[in-house]
PDB file of C-alpha atoms in Angstrom:
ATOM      1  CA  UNK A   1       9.258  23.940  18.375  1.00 51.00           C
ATOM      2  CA  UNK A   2      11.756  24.211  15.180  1.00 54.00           C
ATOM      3  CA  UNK A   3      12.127  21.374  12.966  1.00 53.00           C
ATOM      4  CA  UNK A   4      15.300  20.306  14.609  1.00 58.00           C
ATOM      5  CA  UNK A   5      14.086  20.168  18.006  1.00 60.00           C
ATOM      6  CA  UNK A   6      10.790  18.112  16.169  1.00 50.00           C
ATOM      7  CA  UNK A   7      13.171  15.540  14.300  1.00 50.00           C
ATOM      8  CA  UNK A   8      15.167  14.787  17.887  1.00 58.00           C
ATOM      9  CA  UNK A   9      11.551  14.257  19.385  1.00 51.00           C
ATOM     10  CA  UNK A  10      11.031  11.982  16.487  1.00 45.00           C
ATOM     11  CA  UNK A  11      14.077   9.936  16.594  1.00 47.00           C
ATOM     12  CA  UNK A  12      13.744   9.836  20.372  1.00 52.00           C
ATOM     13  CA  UNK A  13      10.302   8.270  20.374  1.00 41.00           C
ATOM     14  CA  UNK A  14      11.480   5.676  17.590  1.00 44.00           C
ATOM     15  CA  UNK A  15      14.407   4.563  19.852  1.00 52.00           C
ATOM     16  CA  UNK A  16      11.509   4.301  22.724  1.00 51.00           C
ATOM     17  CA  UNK A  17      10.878   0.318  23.018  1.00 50.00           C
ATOM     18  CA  UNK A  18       7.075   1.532  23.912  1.00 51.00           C
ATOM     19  CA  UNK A  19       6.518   3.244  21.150  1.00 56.00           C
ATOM     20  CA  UNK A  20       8.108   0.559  18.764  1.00 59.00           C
ATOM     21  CA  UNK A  21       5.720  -2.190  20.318  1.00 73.00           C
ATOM     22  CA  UNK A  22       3.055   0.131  19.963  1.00 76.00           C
ATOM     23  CA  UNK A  23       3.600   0.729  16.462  1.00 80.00           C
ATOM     24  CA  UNK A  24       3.973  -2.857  15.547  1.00 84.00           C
ATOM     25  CA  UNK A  25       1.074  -3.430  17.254  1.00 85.00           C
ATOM     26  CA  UNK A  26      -0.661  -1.188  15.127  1.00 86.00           C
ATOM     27  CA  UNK A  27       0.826  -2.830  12.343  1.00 85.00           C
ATOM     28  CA  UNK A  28      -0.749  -6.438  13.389  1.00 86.00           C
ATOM     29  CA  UNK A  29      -4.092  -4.956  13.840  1.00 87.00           C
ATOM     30  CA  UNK A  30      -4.007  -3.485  10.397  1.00 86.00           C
ATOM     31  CA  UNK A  31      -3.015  -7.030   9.256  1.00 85.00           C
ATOM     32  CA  UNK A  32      -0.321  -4.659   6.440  1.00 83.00           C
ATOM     33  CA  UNK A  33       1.390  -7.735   5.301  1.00 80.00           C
ATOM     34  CA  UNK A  34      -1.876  -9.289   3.733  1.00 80.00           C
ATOM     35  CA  UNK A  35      -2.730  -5.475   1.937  1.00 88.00           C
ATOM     36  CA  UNK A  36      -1.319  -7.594  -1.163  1.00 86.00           C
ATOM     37  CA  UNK A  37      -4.571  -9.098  -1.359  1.00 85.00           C
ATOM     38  CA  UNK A  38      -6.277  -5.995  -2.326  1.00 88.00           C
ATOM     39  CA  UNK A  39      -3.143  -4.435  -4.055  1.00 94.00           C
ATOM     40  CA  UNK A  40      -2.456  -7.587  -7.366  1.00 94.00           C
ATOM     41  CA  UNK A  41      -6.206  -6.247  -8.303  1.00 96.00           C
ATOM     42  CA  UNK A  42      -5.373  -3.169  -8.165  1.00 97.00           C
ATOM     43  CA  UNK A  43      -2.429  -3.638 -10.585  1.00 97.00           C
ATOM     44  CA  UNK A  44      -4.168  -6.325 -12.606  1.00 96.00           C
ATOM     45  CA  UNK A  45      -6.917  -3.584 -13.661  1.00 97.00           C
ATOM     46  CA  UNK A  46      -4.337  -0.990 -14.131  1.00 97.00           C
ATOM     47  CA  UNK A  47      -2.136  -3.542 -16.304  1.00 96.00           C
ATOM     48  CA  UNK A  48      -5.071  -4.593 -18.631  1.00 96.00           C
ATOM     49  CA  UNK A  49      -5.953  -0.889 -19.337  1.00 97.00           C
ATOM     50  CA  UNK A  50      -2.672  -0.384 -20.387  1.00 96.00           C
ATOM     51  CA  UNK A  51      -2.830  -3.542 -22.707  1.00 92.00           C
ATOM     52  CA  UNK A  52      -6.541  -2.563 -23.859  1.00 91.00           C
ATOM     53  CA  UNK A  53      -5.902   1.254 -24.596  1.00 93.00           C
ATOM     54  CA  UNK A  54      -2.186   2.122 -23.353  1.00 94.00           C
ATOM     55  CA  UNK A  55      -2.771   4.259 -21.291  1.00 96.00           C
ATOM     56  CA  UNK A  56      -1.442   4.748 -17.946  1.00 97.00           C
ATOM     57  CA  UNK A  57      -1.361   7.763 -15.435  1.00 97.00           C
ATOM     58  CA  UNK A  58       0.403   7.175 -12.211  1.00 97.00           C
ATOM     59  CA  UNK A  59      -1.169   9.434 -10.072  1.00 97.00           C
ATOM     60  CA  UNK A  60      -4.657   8.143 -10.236  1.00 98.00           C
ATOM     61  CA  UNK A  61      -2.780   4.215  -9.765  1.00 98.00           C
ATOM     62  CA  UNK A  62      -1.063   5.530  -7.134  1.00 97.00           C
ATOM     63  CA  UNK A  63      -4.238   7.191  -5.861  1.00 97.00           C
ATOM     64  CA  UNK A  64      -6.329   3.418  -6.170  1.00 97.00           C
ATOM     65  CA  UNK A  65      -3.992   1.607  -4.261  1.00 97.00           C
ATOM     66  CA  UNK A  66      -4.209   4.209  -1.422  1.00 97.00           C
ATOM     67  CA  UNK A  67      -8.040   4.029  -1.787  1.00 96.00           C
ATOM     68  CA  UNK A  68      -8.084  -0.073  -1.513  1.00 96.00           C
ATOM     69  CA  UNK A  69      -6.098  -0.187   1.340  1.00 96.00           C
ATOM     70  CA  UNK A  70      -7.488   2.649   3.403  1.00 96.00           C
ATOM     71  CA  UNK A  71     -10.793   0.857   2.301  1.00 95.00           C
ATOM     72  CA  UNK A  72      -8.891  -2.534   3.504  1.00 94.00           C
ATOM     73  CA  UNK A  73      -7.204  -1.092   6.311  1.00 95.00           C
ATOM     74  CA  UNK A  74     -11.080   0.422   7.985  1.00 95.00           C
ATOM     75  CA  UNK A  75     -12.855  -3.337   7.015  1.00 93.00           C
ATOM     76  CA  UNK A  76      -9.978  -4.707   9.277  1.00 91.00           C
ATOM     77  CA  UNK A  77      -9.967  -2.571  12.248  1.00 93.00           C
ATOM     78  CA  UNK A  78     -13.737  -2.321  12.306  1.00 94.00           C
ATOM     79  CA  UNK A  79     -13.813  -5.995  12.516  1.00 90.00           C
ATOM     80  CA  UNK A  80     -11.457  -6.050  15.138  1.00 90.00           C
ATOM     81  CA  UNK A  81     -13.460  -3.782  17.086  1.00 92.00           C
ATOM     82  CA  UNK A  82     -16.888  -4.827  16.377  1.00 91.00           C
ATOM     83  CA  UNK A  83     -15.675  -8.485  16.965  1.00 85.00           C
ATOM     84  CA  UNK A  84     -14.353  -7.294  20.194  1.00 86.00           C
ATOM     85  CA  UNK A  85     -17.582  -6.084  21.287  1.00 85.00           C
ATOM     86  CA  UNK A  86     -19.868  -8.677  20.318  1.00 76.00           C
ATOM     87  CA  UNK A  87     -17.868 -10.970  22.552  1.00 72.00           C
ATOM     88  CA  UNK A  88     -16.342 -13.015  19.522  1.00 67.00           C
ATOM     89  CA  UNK A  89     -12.693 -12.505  20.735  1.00 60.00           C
ATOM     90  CA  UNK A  90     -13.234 -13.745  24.236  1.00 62.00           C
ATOM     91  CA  UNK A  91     -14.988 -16.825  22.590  1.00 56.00           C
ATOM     92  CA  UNK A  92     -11.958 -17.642  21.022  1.00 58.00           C
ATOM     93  CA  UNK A  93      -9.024 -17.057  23.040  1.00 56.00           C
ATOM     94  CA  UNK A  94      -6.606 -18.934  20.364  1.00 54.00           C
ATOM     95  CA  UNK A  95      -6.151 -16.544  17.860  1.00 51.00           C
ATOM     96  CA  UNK A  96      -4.750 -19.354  15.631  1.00 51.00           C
ATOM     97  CA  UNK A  97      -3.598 -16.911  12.591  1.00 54.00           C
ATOM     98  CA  UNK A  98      -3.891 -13.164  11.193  1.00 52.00           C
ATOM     99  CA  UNK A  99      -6.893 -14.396   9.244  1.00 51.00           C
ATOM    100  CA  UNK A 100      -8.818 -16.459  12.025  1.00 54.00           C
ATOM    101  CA  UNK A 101     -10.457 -14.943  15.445  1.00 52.00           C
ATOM    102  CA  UNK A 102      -8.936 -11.362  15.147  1.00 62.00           C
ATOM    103  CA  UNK A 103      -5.459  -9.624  16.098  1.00 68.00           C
ATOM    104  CA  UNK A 104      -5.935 -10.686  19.442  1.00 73.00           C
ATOM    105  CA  UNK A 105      -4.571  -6.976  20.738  1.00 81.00           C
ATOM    106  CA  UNK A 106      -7.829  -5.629  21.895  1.00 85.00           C
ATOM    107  CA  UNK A 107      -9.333  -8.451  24.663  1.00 79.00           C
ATOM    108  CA  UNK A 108      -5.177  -8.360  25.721  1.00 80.00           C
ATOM    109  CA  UNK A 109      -5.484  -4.814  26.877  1.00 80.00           C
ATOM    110  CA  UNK A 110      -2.527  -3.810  23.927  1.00 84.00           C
ATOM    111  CA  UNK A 111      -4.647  -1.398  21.952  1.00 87.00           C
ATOM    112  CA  UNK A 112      -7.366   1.003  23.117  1.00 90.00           C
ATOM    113  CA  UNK A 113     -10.741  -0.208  21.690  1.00 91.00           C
ATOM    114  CA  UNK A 114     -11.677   3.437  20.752  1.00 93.00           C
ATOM    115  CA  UNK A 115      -8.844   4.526  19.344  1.00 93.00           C
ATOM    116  CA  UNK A 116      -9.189   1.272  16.987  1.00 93.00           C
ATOM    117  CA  UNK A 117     -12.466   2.409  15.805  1.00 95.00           C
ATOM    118  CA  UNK A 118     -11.639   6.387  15.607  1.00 95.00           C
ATOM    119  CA  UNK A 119      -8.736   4.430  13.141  1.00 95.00           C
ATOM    120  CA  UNK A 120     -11.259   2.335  11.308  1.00 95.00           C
ATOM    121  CA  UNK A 121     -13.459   5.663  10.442  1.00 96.00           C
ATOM    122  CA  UNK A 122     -10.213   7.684   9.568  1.00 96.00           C
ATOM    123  CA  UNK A 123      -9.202   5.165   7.172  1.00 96.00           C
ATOM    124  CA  UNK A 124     -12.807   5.252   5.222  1.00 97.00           C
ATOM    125  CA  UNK A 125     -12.868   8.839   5.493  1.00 96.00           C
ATOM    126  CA  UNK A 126      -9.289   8.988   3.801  1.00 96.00           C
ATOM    127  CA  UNK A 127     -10.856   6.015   1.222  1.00 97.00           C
ATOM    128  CA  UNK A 128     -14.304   9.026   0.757  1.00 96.00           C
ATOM    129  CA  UNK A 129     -11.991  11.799  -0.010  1.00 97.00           C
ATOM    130  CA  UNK A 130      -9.889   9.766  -2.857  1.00 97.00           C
ATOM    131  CA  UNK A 131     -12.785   8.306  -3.861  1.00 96.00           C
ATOM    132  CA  UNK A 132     -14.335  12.234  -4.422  1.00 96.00           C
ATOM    133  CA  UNK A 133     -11.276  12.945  -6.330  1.00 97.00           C
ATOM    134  CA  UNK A 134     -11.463   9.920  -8.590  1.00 97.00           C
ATOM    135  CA  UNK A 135     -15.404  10.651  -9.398  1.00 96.00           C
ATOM    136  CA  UNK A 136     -15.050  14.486 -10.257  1.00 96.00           C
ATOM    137  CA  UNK A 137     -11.842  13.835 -12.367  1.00 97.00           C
ATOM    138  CA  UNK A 138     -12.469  10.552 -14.048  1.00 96.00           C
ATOM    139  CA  UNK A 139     -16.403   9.502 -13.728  1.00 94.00           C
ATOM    140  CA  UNK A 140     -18.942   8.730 -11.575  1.00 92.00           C
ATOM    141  CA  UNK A 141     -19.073   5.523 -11.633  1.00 93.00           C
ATOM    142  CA  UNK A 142     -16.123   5.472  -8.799  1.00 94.00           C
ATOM    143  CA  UNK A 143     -19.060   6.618  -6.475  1.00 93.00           C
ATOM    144  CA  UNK A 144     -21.183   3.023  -6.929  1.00 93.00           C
ATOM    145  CA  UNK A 145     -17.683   1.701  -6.710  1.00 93.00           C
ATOM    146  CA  UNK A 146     -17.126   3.044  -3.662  1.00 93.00           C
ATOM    147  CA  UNK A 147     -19.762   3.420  -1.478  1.00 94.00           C
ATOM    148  CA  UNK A 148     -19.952  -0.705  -2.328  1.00 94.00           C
ATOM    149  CA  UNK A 149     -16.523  -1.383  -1.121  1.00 94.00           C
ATOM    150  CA  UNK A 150     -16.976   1.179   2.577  1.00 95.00           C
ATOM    151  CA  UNK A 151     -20.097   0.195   3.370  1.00 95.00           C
ATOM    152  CA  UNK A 152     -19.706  -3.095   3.363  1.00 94.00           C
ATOM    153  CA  UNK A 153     -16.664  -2.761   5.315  1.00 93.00           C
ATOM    154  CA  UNK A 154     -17.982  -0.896   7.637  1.00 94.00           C
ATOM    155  CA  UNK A 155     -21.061  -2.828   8.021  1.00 93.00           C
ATOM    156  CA  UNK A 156     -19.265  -6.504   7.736  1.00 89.00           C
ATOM    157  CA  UNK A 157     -19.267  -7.650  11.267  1.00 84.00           C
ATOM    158  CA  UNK A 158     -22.315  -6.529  12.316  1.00 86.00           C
ATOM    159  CA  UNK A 159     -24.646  -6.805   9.326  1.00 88.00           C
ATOM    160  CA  UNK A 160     -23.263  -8.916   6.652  1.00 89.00           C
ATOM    161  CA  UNK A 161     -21.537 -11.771   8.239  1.00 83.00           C
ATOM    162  CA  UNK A 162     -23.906 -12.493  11.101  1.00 81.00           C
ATOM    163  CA  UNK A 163     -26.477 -12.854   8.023  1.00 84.00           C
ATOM    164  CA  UNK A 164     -24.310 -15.388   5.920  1.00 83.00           C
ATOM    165  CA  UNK A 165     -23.352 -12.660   3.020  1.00 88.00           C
ATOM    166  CA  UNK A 166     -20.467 -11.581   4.438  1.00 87.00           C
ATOM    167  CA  UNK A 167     -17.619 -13.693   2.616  1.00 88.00           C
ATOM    168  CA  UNK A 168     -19.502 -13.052  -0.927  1.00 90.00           C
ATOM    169  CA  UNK A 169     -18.854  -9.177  -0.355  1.00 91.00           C
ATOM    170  CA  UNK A 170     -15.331  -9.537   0.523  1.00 89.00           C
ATOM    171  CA  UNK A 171     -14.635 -11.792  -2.687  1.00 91.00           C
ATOM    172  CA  UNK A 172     -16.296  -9.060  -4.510  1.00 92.00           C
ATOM    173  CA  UNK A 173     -15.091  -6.404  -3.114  1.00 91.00           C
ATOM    174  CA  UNK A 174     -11.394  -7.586  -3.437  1.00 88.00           C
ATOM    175  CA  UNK A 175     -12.105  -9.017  -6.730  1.00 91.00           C
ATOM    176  CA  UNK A 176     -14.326  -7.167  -9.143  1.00 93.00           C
ATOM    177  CA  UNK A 177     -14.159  -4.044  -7.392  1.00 94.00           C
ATOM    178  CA  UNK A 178     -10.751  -3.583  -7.492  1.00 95.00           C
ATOM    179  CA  UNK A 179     -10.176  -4.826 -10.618  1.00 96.00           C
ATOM    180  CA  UNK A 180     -12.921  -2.644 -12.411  1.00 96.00           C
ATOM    181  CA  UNK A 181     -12.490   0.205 -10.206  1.00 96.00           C
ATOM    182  CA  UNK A 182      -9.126   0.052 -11.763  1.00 97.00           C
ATOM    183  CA  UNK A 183      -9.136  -0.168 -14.945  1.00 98.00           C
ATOM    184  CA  UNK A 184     -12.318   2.273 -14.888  1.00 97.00           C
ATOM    185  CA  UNK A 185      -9.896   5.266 -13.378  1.00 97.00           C
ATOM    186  CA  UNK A 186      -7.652   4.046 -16.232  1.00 97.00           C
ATOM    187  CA  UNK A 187      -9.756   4.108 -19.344  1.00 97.00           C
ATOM    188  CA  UNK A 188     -13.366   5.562 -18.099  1.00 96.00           C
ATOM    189  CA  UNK A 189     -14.919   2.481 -18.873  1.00 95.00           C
ATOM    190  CA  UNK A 190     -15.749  -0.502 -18.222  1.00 93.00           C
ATOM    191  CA  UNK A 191     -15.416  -3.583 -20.319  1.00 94.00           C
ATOM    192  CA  UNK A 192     -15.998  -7.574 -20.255  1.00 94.00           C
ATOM    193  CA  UNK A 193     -12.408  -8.565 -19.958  1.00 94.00           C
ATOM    194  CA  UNK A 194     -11.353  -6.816 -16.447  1.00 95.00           C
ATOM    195  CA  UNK A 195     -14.806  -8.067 -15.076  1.00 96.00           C
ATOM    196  CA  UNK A 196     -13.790 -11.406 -16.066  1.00 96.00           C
ATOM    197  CA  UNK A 197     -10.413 -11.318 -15.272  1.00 95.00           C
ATOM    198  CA  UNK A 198     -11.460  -9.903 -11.614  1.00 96.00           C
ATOM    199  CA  UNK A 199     -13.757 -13.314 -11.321  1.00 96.00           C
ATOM    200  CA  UNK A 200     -10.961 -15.713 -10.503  1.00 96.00           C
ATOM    201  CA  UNK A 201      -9.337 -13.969  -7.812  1.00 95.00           C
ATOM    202  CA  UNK A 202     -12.660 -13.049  -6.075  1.00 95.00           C
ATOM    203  CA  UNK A 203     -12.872 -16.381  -5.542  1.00 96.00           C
ATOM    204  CA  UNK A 204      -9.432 -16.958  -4.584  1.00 94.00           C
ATOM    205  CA  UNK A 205      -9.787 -14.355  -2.162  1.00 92.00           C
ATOM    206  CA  UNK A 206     -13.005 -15.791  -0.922  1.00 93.00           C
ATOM    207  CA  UNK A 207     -11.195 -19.213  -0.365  1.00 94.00           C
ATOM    208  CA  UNK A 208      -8.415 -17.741   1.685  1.00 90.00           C
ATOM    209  CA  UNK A 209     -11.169 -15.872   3.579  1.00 89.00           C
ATOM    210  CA  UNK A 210     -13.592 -19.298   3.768  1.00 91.00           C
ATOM    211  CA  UNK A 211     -10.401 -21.764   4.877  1.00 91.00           C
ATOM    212  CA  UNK A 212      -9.676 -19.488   7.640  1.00 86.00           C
ATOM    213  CA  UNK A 213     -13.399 -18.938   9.275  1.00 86.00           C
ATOM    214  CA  UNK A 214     -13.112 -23.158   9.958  1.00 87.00           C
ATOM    215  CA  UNK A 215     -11.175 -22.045  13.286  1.00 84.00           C
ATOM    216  CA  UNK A 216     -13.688 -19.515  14.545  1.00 81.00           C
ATOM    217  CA  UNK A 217     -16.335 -22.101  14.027  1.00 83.00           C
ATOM    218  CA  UNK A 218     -17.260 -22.588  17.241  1.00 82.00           C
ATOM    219  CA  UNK A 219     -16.448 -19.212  18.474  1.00 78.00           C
ATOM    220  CA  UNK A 220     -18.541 -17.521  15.759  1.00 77.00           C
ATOM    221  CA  UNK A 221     -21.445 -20.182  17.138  1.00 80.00           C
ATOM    222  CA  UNK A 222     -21.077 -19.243  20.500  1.00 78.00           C
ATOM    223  CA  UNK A 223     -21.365 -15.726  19.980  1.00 72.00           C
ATOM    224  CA  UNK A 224     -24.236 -15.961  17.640  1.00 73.00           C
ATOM    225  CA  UNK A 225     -22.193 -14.322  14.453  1.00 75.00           C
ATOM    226  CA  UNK A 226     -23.879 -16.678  11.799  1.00 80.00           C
ATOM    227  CA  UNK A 227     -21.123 -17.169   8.710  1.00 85.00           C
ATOM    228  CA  UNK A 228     -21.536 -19.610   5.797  1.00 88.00           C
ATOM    229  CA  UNK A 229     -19.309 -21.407   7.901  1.00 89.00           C
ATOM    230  CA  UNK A 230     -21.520 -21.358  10.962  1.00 89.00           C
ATOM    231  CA  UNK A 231     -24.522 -22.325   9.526  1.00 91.00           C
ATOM    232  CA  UNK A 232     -23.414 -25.623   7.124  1.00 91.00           C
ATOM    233  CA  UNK A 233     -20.904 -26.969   9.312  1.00 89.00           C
ATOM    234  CA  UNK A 234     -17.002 -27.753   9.391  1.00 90.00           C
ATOM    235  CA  UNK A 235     -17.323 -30.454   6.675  1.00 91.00           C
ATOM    236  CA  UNK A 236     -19.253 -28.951   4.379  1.00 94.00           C
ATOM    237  CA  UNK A 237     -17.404 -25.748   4.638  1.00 93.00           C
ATOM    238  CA  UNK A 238     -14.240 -27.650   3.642  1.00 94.00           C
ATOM    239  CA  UNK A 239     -15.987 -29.291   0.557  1.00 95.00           C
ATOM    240  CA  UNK A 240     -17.173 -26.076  -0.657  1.00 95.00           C
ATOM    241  CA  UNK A 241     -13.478 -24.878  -0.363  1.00 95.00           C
ATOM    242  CA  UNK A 242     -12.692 -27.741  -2.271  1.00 96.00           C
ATOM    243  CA  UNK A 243     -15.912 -26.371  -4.952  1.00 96.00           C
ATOM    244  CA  UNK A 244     -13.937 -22.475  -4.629  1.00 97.00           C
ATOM    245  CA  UNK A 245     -10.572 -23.947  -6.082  1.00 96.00           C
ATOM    246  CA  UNK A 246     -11.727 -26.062  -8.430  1.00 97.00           C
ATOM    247  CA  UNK A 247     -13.906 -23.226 -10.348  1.00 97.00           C
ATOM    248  CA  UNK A 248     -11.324 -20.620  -9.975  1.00 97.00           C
ATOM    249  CA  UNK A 249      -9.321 -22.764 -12.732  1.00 97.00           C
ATOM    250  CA  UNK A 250     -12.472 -23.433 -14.186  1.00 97.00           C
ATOM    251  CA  UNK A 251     -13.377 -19.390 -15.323  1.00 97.00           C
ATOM    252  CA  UNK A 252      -9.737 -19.032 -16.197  1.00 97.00           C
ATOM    253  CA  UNK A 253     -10.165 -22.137 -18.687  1.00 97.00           C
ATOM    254  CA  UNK A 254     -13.616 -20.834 -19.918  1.00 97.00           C
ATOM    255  CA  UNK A 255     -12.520 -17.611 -20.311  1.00 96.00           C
ATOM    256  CA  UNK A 256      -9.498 -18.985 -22.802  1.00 96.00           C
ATOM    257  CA  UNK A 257     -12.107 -20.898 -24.850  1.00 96.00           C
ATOM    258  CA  UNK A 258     -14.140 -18.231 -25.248  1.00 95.00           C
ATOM    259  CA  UNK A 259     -10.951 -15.609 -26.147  1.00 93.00           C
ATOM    260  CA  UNK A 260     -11.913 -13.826 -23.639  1.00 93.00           C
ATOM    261  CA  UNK A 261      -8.283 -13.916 -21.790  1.00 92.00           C
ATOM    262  CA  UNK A 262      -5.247 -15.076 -24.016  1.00 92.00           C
ATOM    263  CA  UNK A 263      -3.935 -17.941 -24.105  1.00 94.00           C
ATOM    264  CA  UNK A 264      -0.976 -17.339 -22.038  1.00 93.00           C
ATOM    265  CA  UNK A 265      -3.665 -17.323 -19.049  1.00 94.00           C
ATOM    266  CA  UNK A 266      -3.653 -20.715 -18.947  1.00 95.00           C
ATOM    267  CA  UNK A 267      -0.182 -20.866 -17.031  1.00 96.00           C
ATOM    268  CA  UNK A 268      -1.855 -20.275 -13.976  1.00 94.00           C
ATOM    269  CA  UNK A 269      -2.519 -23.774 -14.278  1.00 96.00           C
ATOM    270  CA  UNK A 270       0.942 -24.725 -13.233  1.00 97.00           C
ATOM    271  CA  UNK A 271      -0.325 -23.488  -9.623  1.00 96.00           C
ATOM    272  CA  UNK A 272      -3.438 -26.196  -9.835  1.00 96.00           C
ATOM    273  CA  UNK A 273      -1.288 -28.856  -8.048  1.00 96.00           C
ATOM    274  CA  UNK A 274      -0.660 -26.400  -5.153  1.00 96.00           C
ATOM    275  CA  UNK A 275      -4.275 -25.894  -4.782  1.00 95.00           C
ATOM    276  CA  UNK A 276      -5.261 -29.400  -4.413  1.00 96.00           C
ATOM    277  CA  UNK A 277      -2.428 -29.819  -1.889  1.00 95.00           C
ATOM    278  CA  UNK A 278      -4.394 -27.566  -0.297  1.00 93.00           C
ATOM    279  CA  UNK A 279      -7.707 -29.070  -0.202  1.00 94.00           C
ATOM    280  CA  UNK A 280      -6.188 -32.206   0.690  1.00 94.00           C
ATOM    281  CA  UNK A 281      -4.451 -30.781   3.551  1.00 92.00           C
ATOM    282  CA  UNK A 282      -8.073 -29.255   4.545  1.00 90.00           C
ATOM    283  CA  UNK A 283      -9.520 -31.825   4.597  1.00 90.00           C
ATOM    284  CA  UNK A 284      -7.549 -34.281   6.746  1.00 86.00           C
ATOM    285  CA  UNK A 285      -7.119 -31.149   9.053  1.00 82.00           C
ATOM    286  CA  UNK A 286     -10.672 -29.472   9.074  1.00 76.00           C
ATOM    287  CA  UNK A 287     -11.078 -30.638  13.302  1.00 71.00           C
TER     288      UNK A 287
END
């Protein structure tokens, strides 16, 4: 086939309403639109090494966001598929947001379960081979880095979370990781102010993650997957989101009094208001 007999077969299959309902279905299972929570670290650690040392070299940032969101992209369709077989999905038949119970695609028949997992090992093979690159041209430390952030992506649904550890390692992972792992392919090393500045939006991240496991309470329960959530209860789990905000500002103002961050940090305080509307709304919602 010549190339212009392969770009009609191309354009042809896009104008196919299967294969556009297929491909946005593969775009829901990869939940794509919440990649920007692994992506601002990414740029965070990249901008600091450029304030630190000013340096920056666009191939290996372009290189770490591809790595973080193949790593992202695997976490996501493993859980879909790992959720899918423990019996979690049929548990919760709601599927009350992108976050909460799963895509919802697999128990409805619209993706192949396989071909979700062959997906979920393709992306952490693609996240391997950059992370290879990264360690023979810039360190070694991208290896610890690394085989942190796929293994416990891999292993979330069927290791971590069951055993109540599972939201800490996504905070970390999409906090410090990223962050560090960052600035570390930036500079080649690592220093106190990325590792601080990655602190506050693990937790954010953890928060989002936390807030959104209230809905699968009772399907998590049922199907014996044992969260933080699961195990202290809807009520507590919306006072410790309450905890998650509150010390997010409360690193960020430490960090200030200690000069560890500049003083300019300290407008991320105009966003405090939003977070207790959200705590508030939490709690008078939590059932």
């Amino acid at each position: 086939m010549n190339a212009k007999n392969a770009l009609n077969e191309g354009l042809k299959l896009l104008k196919d309403p299967a294969s556009k309902t297929e491909s946005l279905a593969w775009i829901k299972e990869l939940r794509a639109p919440f990649f920007t929570a692994v992506l601002i670290p990414v740029f965070l650690g990249t901008t600091m090494a450029w304030f630190s040392f000013g340096v920056f070299d666009a191939t290996y940032f372009i290189l770490s966001l591809i790595g973080v969101v193949c790593v992202n992209a695997g976490t996501n369709l493993a859980n879909d598929y790992f959720d899918y077989k423990s019996g979690c999905d049929e548990a919760n038949p709601d599927f009350s947001s992108p976050f909460s119970g799963g895509s919802g695609l697999l128990p409805k028949g619209v993706l192949n379960p396989r071909k979700v997992y062959i997906a979920a090992l393709i992306s952490f093979v693609f996240a391997i081979l950059i992370g290879v690159f990264l360690a023979l041209t810039r360190g070694w430390a991208i290896v610890l880095l690394g085989l942190i952030g796929v293994s416990s992506g891999y292993f979330y649904t069927t290791q971590l979370a069951p055993r109540g550890i599972g939201e800490l390692v996504v905070g970390l992972n999409c906090g410090p990781l990223a962050v560090i792992g960052s600035y570390y392919v930036q500079t080649q090393t690592i220093a106190l102010e990325p590792i601080v500045a990655s602190i506050p939006i693990g937790i954010l991240i953890l928060a989002v993650l936390w807030i959104n496991e209230i809905p699968d309470y009772y399907a998590d329960s049922k199907a014996g997957k044992m969260t933080l959530v699961t195990r202290i209860g809807k009520k507590k789990a919306v006072d410790v989101y309450g905890v998650l905000m509150i010390l997010t500002y409360a690193v960020i103002l430490m960090a200030v009094v200690f000069s560890v961050m500049p003083r300019l940090t300290l407008l991320s305080f105009l966003t405090f208001p939003l977070a207790m509307k959200a705590v508030y709304v939490a709690r008078g919602n939590y059932e």
